[in-house]
Tab-separated table of C-alpha atoms and ligand atoms in Angstrom:
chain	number	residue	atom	x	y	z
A	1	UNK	CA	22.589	13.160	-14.346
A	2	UNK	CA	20.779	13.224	-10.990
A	3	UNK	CA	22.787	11.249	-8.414
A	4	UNK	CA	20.772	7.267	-7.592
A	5	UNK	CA	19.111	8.769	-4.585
A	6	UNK	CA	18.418	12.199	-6.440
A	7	UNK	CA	15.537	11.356	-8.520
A	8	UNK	CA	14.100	13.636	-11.454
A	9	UNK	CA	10.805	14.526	-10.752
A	10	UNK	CA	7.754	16.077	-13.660
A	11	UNK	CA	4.896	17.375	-11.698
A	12	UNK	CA	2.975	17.900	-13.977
A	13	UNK	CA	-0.580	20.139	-13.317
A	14	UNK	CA	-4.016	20.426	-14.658
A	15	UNK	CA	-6.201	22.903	-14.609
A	16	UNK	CA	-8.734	22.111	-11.461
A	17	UNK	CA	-9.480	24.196	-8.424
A	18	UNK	CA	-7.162	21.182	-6.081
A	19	UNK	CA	-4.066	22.767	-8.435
A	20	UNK	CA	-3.411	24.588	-5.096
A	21	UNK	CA	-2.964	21.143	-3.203
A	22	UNK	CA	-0.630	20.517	-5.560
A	23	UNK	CA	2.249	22.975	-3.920
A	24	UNK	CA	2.316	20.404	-1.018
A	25	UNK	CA	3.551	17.261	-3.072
A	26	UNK	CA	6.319	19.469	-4.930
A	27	UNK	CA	7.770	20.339	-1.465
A	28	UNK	CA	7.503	16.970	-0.497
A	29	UNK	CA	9.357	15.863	-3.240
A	30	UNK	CA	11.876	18.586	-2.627
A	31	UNK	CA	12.295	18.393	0.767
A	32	UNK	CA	13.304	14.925	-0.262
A	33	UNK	CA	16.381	15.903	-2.253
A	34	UNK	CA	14.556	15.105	-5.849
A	35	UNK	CA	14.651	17.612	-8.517
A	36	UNK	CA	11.588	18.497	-9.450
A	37	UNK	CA	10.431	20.282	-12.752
A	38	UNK	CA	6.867	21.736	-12.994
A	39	UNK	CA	4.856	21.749	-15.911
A	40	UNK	CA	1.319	22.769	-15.887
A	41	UNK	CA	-1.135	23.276	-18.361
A	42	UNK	CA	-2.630	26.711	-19.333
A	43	UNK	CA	-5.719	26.184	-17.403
A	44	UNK	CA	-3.483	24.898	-14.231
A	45	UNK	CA	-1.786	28.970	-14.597
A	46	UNK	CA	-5.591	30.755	-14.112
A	47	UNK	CA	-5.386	28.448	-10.135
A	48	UNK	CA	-2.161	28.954	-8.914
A	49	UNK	CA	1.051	31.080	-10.412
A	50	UNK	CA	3.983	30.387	-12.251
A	51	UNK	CA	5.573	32.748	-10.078
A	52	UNK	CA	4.954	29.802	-6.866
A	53	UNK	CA	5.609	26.696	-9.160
A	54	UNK	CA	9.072	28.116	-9.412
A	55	UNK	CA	9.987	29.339	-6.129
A	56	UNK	CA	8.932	25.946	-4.798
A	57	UNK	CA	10.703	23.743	-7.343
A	58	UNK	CA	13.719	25.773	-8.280
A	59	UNK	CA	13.308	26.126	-12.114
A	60	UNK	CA	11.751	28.184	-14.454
A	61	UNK	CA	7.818	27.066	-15.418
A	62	UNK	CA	6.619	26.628	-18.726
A	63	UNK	CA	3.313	25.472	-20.598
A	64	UNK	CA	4.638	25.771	-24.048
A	65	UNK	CA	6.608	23.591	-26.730
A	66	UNK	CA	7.401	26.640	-28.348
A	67	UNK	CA	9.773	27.914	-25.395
A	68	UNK	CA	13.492	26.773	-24.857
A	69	UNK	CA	12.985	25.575	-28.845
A	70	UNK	CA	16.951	25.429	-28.577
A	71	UNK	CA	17.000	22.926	-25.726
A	72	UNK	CA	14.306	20.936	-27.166
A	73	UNK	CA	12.581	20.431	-23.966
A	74	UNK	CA	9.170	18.722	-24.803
A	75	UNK	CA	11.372	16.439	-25.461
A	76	UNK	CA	14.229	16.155	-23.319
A	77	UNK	CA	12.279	16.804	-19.873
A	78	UNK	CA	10.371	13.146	-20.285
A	79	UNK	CA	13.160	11.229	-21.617
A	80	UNK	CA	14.907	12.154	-18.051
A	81	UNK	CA	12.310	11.964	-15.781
A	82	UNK	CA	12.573	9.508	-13.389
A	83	UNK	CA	8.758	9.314	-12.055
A	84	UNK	CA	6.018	12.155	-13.727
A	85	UNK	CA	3.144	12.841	-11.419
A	86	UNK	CA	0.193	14.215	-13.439
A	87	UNK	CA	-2.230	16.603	-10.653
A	88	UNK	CA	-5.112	17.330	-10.404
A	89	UNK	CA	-6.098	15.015	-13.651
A	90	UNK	CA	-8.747	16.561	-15.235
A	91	UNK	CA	-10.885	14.912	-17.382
A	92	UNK	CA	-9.959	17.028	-20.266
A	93	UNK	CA	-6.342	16.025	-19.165
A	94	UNK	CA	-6.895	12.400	-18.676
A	95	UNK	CA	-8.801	12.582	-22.068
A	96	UNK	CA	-5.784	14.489	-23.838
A	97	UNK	CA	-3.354	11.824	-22.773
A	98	UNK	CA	-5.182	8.538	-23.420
A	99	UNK	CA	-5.061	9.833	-27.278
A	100	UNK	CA	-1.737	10.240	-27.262
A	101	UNK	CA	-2.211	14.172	-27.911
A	102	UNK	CA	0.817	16.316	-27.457
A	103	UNK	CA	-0.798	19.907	-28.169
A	104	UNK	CA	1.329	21.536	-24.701
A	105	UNK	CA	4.262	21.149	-22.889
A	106	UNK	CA	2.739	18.578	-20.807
A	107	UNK	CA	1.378	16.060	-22.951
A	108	UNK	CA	4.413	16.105	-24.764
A	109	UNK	CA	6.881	15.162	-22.029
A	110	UNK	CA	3.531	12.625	-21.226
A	111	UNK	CA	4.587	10.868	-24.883
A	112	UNK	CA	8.537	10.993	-24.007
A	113	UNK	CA	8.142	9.938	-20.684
A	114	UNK	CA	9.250	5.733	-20.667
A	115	UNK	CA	9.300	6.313	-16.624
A	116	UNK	CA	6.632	5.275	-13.814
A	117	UNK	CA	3.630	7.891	-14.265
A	118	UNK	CA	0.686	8.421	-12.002
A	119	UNK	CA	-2.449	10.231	-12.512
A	120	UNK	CA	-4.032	11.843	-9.828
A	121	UNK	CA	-7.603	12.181	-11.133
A	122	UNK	CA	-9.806	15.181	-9.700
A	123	UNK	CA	-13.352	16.334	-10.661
A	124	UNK	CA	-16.716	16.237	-10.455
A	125	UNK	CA	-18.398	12.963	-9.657
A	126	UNK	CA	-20.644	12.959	-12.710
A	127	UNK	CA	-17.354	13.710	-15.080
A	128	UNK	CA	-15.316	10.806	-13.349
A	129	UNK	CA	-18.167	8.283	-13.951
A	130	UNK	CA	-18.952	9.554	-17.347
A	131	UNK	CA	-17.921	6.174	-19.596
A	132	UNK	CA	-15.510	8.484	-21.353
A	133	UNK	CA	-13.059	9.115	-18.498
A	134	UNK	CA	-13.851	5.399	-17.331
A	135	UNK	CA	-12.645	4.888	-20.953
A	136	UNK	CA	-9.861	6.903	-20.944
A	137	UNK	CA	-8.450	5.839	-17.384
A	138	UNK	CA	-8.946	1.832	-18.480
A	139	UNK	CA	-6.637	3.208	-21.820
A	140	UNK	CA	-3.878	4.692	-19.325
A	141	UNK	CA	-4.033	2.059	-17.135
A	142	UNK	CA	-3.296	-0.414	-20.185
A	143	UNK	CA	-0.568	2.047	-21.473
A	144	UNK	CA	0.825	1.238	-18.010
A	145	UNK	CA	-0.026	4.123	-15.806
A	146	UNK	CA	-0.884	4.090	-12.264
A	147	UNK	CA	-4.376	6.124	-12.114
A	148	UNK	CA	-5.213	6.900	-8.607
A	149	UNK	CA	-8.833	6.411	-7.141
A	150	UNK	CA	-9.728	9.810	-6.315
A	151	UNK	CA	-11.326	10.292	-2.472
A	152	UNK	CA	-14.769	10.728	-1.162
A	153	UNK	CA	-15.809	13.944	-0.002
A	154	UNK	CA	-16.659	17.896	-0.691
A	155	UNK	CA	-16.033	18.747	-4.113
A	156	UNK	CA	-15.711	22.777	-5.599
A	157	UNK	CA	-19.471	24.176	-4.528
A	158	UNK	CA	-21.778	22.490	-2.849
A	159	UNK	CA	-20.901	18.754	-4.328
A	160	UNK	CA	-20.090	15.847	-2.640
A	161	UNK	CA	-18.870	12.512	-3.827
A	162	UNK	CA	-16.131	10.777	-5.610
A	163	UNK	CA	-13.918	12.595	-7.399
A	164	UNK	CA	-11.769	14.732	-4.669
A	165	UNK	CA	-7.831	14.940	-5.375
A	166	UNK	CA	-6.444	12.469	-3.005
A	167	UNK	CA	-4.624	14.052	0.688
A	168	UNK	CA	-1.107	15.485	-1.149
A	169	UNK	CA	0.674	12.959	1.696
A	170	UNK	CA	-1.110	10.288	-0.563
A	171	UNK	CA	0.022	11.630	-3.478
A	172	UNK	CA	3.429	11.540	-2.379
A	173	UNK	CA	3.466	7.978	-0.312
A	174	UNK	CA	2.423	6.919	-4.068
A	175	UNK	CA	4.589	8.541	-5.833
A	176	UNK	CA	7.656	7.166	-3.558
A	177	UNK	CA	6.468	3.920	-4.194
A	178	UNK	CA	6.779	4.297	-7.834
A	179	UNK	CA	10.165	5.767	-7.447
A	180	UNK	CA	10.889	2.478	-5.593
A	181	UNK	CA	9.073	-0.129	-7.897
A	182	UNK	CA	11.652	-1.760	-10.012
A	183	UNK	CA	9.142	-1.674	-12.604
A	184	UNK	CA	6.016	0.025	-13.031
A	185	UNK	CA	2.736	-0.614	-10.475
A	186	UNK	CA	0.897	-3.726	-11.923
A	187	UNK	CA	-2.964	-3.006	-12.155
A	188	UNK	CA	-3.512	-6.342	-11.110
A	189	UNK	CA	-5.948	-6.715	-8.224
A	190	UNK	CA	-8.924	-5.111	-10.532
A	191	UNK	CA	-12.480	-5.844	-8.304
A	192	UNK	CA	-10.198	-8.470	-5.887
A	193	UNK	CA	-12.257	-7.359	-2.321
A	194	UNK	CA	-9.248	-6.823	-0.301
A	195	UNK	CA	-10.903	-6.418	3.512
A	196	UNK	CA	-7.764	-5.073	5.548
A	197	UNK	CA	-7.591	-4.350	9.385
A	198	UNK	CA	-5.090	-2.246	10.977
A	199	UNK	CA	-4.230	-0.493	13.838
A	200	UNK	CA	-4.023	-0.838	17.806
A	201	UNK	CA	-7.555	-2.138	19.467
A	202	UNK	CA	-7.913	-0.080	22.874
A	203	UNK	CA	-9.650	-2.371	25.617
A	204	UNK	CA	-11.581	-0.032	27.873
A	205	UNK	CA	-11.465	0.461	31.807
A	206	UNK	CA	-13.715	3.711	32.195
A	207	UNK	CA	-15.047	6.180	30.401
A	208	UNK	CA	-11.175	7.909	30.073
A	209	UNK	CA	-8.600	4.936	29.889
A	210	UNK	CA	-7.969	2.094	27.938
A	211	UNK	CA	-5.028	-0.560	27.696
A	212	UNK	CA	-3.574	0.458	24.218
A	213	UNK	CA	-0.384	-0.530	22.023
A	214	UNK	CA	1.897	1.120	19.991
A	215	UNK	CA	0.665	0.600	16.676
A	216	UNK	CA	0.547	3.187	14.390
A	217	UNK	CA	-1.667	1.878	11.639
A	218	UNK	CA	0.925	2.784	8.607
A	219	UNK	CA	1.589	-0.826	7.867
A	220	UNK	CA	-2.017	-1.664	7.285
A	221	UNK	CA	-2.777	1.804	5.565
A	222	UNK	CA	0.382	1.179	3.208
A	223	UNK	CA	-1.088	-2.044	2.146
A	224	UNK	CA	-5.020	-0.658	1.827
A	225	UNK	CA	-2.922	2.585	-0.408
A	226	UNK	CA	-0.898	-0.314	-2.511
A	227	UNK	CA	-4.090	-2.355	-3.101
A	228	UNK	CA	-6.453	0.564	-3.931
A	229	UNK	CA	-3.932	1.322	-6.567
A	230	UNK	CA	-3.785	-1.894	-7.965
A	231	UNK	CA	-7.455	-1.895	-8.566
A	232	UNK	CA	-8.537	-3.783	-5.415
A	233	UNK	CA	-11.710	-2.534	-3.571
A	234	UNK	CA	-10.593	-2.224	-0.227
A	235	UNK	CA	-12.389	-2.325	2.973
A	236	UNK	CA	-10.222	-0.913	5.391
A	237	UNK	CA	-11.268	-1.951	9.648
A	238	UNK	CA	-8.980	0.840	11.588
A	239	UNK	CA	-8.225	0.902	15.261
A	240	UNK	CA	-6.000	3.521	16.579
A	241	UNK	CA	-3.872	5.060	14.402
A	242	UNK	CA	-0.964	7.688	14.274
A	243	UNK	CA	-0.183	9.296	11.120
A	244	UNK	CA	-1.074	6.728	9.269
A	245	UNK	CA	-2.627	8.879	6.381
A	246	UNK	CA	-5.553	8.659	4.283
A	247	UNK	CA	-5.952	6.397	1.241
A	248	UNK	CA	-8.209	7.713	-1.553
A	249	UNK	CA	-10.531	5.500	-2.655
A	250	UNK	CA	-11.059	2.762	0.538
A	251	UNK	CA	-13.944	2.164	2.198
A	252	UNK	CA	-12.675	2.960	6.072
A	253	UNK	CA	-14.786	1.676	9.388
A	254	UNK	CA	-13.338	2.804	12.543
A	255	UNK	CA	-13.381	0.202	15.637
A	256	UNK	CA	-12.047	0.859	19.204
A	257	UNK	CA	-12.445	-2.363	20.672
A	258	UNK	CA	-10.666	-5.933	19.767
A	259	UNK	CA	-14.653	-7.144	20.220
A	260	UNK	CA	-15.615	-4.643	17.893
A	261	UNK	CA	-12.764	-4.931	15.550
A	262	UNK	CA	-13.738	-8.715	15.250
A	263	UNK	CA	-17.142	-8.279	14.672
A	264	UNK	CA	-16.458	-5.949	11.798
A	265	UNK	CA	-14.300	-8.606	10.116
A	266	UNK	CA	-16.332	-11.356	11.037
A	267	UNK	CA	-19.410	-9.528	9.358
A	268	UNK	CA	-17.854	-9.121	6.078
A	269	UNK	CA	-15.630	-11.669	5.955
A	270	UNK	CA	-17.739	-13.274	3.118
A	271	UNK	CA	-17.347	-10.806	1.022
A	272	UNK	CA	-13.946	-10.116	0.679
A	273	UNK	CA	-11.837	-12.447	-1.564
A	274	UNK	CA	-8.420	-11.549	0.454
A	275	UNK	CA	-8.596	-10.649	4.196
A	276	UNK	CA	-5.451	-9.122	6.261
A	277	UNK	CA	-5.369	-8.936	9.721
A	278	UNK	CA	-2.212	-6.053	10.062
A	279	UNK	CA	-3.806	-4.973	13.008
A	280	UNK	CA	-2.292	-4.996	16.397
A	281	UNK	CA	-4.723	-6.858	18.497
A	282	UNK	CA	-5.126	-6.976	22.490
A	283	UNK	CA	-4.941	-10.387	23.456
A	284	UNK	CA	-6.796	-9.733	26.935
A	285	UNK	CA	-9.582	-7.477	27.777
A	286	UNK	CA	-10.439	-6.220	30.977
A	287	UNK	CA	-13.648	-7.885	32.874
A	288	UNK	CA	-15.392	-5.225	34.125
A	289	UNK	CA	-15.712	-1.617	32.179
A	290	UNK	CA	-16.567	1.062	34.812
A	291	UNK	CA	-19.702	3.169	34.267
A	292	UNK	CA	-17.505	6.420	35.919
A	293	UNK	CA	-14.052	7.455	36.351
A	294	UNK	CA	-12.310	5.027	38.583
A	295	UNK	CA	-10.901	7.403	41.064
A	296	UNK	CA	-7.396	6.805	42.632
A	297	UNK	CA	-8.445	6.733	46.383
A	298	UNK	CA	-6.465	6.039	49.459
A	299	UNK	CA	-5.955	2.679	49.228
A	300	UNK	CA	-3.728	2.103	46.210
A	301	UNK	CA	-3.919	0.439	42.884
A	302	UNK	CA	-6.369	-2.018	42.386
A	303	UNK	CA	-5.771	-4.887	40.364
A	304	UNK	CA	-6.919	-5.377	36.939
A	305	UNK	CA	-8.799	-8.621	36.136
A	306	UNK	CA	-8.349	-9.413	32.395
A	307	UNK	CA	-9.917	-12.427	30.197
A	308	UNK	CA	-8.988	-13.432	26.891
A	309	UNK	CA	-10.597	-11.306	23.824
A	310	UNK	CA	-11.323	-13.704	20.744
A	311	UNK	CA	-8.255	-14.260	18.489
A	312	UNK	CA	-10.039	-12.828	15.023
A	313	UNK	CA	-7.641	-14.484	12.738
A	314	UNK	CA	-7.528	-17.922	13.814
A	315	UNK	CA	-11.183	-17.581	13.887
A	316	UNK	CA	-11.342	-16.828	10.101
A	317	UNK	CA	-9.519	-19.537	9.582
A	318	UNK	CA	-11.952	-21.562	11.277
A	319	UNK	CA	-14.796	-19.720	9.854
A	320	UNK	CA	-13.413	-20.657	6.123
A	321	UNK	CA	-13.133	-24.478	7.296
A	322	UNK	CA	-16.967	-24.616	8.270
A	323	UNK	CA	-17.606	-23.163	5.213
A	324	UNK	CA	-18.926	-20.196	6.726
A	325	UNK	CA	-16.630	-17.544	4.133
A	326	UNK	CA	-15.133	-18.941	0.753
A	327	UNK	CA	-12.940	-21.426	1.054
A	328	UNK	CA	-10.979	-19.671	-1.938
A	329	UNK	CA	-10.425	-16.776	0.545
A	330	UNK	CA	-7.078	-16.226	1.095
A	331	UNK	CA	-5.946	-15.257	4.886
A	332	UNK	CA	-3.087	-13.089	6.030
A	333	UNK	CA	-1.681	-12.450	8.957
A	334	UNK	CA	1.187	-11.190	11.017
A	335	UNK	CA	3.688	-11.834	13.179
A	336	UNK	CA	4.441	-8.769	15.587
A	337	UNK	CA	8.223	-10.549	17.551
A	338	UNK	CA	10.865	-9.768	19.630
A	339	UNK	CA	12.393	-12.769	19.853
A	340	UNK	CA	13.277	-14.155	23.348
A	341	UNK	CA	15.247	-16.865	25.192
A	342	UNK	CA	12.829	-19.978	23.486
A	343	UNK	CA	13.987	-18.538	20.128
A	344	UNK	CA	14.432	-15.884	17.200
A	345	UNK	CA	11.931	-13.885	15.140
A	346	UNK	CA	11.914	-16.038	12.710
A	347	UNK	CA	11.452	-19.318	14.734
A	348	UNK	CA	8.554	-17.638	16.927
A	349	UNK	CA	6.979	-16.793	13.359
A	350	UNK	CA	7.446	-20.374	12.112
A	351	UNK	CA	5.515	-21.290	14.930
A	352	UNK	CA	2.941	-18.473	14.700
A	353	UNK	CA	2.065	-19.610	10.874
A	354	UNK	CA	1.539	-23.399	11.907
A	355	UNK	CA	-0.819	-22.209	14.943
A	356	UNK	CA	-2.745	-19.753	12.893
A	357	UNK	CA	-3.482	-21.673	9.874
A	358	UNK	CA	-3.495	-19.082	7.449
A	359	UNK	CA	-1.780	-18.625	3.808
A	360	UNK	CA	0.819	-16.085	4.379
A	361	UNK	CA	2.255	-14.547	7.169
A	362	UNK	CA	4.261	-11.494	7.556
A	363	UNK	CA	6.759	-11.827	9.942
A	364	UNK	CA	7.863	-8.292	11.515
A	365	UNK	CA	10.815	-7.704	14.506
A	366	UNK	CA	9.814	-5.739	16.523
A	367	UNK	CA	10.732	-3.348	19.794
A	368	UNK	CA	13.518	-1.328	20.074
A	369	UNK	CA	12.345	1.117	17.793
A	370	UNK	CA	11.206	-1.538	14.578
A	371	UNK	CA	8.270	-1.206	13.047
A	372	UNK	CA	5.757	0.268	15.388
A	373	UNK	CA	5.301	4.196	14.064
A	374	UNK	CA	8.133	3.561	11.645
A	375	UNK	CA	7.904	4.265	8.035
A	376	UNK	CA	9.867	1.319	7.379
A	377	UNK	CA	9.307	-2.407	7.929
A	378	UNK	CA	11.297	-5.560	6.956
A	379	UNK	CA	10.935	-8.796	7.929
A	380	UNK	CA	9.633	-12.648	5.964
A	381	UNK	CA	7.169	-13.390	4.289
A	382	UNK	CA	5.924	-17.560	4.745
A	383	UNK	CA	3.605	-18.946	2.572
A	384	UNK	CA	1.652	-21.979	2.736
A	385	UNK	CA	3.471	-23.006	-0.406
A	386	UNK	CA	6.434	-23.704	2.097
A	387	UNK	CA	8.378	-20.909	1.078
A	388	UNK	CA	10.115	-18.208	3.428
A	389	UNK	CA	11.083	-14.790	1.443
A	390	UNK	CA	13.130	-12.282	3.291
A	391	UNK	CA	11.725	-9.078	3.029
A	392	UNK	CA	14.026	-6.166	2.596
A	393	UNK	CA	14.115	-3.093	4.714
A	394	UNK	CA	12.056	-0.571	2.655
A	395	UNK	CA	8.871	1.758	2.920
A	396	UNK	CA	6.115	0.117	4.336
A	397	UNK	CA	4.151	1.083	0.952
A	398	UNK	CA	6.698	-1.052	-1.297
A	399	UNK	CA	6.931	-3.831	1.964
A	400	UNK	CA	2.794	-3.813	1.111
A	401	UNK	CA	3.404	-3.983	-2.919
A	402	UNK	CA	5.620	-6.947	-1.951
A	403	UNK	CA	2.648	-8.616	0.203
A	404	UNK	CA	0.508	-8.245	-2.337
A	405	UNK	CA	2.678	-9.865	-4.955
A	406	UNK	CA	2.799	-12.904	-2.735
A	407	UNK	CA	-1.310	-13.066	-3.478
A	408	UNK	CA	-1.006	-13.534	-7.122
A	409	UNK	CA	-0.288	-17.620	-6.912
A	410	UNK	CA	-3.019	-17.833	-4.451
A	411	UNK	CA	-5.784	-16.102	-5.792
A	412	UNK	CA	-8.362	-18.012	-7.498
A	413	UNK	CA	-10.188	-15.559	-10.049
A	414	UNK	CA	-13.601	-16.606	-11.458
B	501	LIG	N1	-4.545	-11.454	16.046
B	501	LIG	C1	-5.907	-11.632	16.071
B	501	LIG	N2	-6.582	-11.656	17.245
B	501	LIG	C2	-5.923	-11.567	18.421
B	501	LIG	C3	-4.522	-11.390	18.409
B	501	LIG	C4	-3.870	-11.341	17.208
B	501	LIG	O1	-6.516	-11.744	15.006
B	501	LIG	N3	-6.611	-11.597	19.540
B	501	LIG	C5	-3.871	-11.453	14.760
B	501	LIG	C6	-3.049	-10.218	14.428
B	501	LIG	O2	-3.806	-9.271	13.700
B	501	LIG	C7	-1.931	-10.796	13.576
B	501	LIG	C8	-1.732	-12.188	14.150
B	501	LIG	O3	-2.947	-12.523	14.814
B	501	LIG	O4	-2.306	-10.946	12.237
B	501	LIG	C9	-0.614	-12.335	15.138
B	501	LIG	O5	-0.694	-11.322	16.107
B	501	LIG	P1	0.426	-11.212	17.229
B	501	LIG	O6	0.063	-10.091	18.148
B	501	LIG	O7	1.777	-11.209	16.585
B	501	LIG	O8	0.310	-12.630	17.942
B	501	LIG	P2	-0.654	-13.234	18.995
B	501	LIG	O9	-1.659	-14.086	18.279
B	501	LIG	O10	-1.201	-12.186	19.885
B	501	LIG	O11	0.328	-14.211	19.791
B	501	LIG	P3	1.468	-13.828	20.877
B	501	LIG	O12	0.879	-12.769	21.745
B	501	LIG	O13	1.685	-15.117	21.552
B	501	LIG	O14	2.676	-13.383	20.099
């Protein structure tokens, strides 16, 4: 038995050229304190060795049923595994295990396994959209399987399109969220337009400095990863960002500006069925933006006039009330607090929620090292329902997969 905080780890790996990528997850996984057991197909073995699948996850590699027949392990290796992560998923892969086919080591642990598993499709864009892998990823989906989106981007050759294996930092921010998920990821958010902003806004003063915070993006990213794997399409408005990573399968528009950022949401505010504002916006602008370098002079610093940039998610809120986006659209926000002498966290966010107007906010503590660049986040979630749920310190993908729960009892579908 692996120890609670010592999961039990099946990478599992096709046969595509990204096999290599692969390497990266199983050290991250590793480096974790997991124990991690490799099994790739036959095809996986012509891309990358046995000989480095083992020296990275400490056992021996096999593709066969028909080795250790004494320990039973096409058997045995599923029935322990505490997460398997199935990558690159080929579409002969994805096709072998939506019919239940257990001709390898691999698809045999895939039967055995009763764990979290999540498929981390790769291959050419015509062979993802064929309606047989559309088929076969709807059928693992329903088996209850995460299926990633795969990204955008060069394929093998001189392709470009959908159908690229996912960063392996993805793969793995994933892949700890299922580890975390008291029960499997629901598929639940399946063409819900989830428009998401995120990030710091940087006001500019000349063409070299800006007035910036310290948000690191990973907040709003988590929740744009969670809700791409749900089946949301996500539109994803990013500021300035730090390490934040790169969900597969999100549309991403890159802003500077808290002007810019708002007329980006503003713009496609109508089409989105859920809008988030995680980003960390500047409340004040400066008034004038030099053409050239202000230089530092003789005579000291110079004073910086400010005025007040447009607050983008009270505006929403506005917008929805003159009918100008859905009025079934529902609105989050946050609540970035340190508390001070007129109150708590909480109490500041209370008040936040009434002024902004909109269905759920996310109250976060913050300073002193909380939340800004962390990878964790805690905090409460209030609803418009009247409720107030404490939100536990955890990753800021699972504090995302907990947002996103809150939607369900808001969302009108058609
Ligand atoms: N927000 C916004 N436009 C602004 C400022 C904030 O849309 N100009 C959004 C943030 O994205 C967040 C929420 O409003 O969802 C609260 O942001 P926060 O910085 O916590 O609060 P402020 O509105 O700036 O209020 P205060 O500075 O008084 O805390």
């Amino acid at each position: 038995m692996t120890s609670p905080a010592r999961k039990r780890i099946i990478v599992g790996v096709g046969g595509g050229i990204a096999a290599y990528k692969v390497c990266a997850v199983i050290r991250h996984f590793t480096e974790a304190g997991h124990d991690v057991h490799v099994i790739p197909t036959a095809a996986a073995l012509n891309f990358v060795g046995a000989a480095t699948f083992e020296a990275l996850s400490g056992h021996p590699v096999s593709t066969s049923v028909f080795d250790d027949i004494d320990e039973v392990a096409h058997v045995r290796l599923g029935q322990e595994a505490d997460l398997v992560v199935v990558a690159p998923a080929t579409a002969d892969l994805l096709s072998r295990a939506a019919t239940g086919r257990a001709d390898d080591l691999l698809t045999a642990t895939l039967l055995t396994a009763r764990c979290p598993v999540l498929f981390v499709p790769a291959m050419h864009t015509e062979m993802w959209e064929h309606p047989a892998t559309v088929d076969n990823v709807a059928t693992l989906r329903r088996h209850g399987a995460t299926v990633m989106p795969p990204a955008s981007g060069r394929l093998t050759g001189r392709d470009s399109g959908a159908g690229r294996l996912p960063e392996p930092g993805e793969i793995a921010l994933l892949g700890d969220l299922l580890l975390e998920e008291p029960e499997s990821l629901p598929y639940d958010l399946d063409g819900v337009r989830v428009l998401i902003s995120a990030g710091g806004t940087r006001e500019p003063l000349d063409p070299v400095r800006y007035l910036g915070n310290h948000s690191s993006g990973k907040q709003g990213f988590s929740l744009a990863r969670a809700a791409a794997a749900r089946g949301a399409e996500v539109t994803l408005v990013a500021g300035s960002t730090s390490d934040a990573g790169e969900p597969a399968g999100v549309e991403l528009i890159d802003i500077s500006s808290a002007v810019e950022l708002s007329d980006e949401m503003t713009k496609r505010a109508a089409e989105a069925d859920v809008i988030i504002m995680a980003a960390a916006v500047a409340d004040f602008r400066p008034v004038a933006v030099a053409d050239a370098k202000i230089k530092k002079g003789t005579a000291g610093p110079a004073p910086i006039e400010l005025e007040t940039n447009p607050d983008i998610l009270a505006g929403l809120v506005q917008a929805r009330g003159r009918g100008e986006i859905g009025a079934d659209t529902v609105i989050v926000g946050f609540a970035a607090e340190t508390g001070d002498e007129n109150g708590g966290v909480l109490e500041h966010g209370r008040a936040k929620f009434a002024r902004k107007g909109c269905d759920l906010l996310v109250v976060n503590p913050v300073g002193s090292g909380k939340a800004f660049g962390t990878a964790d986040n805690t905090g409460w979630l209030l609803s418009s329902a009247g409720t107030e749920t404490a939100l536990p310190l955890s990753s800021k993908t699972l504090l995302a997969s907990r947002i996103l729960d809150a939607l369900e009892p808001l969302l009108k579908r058609s």
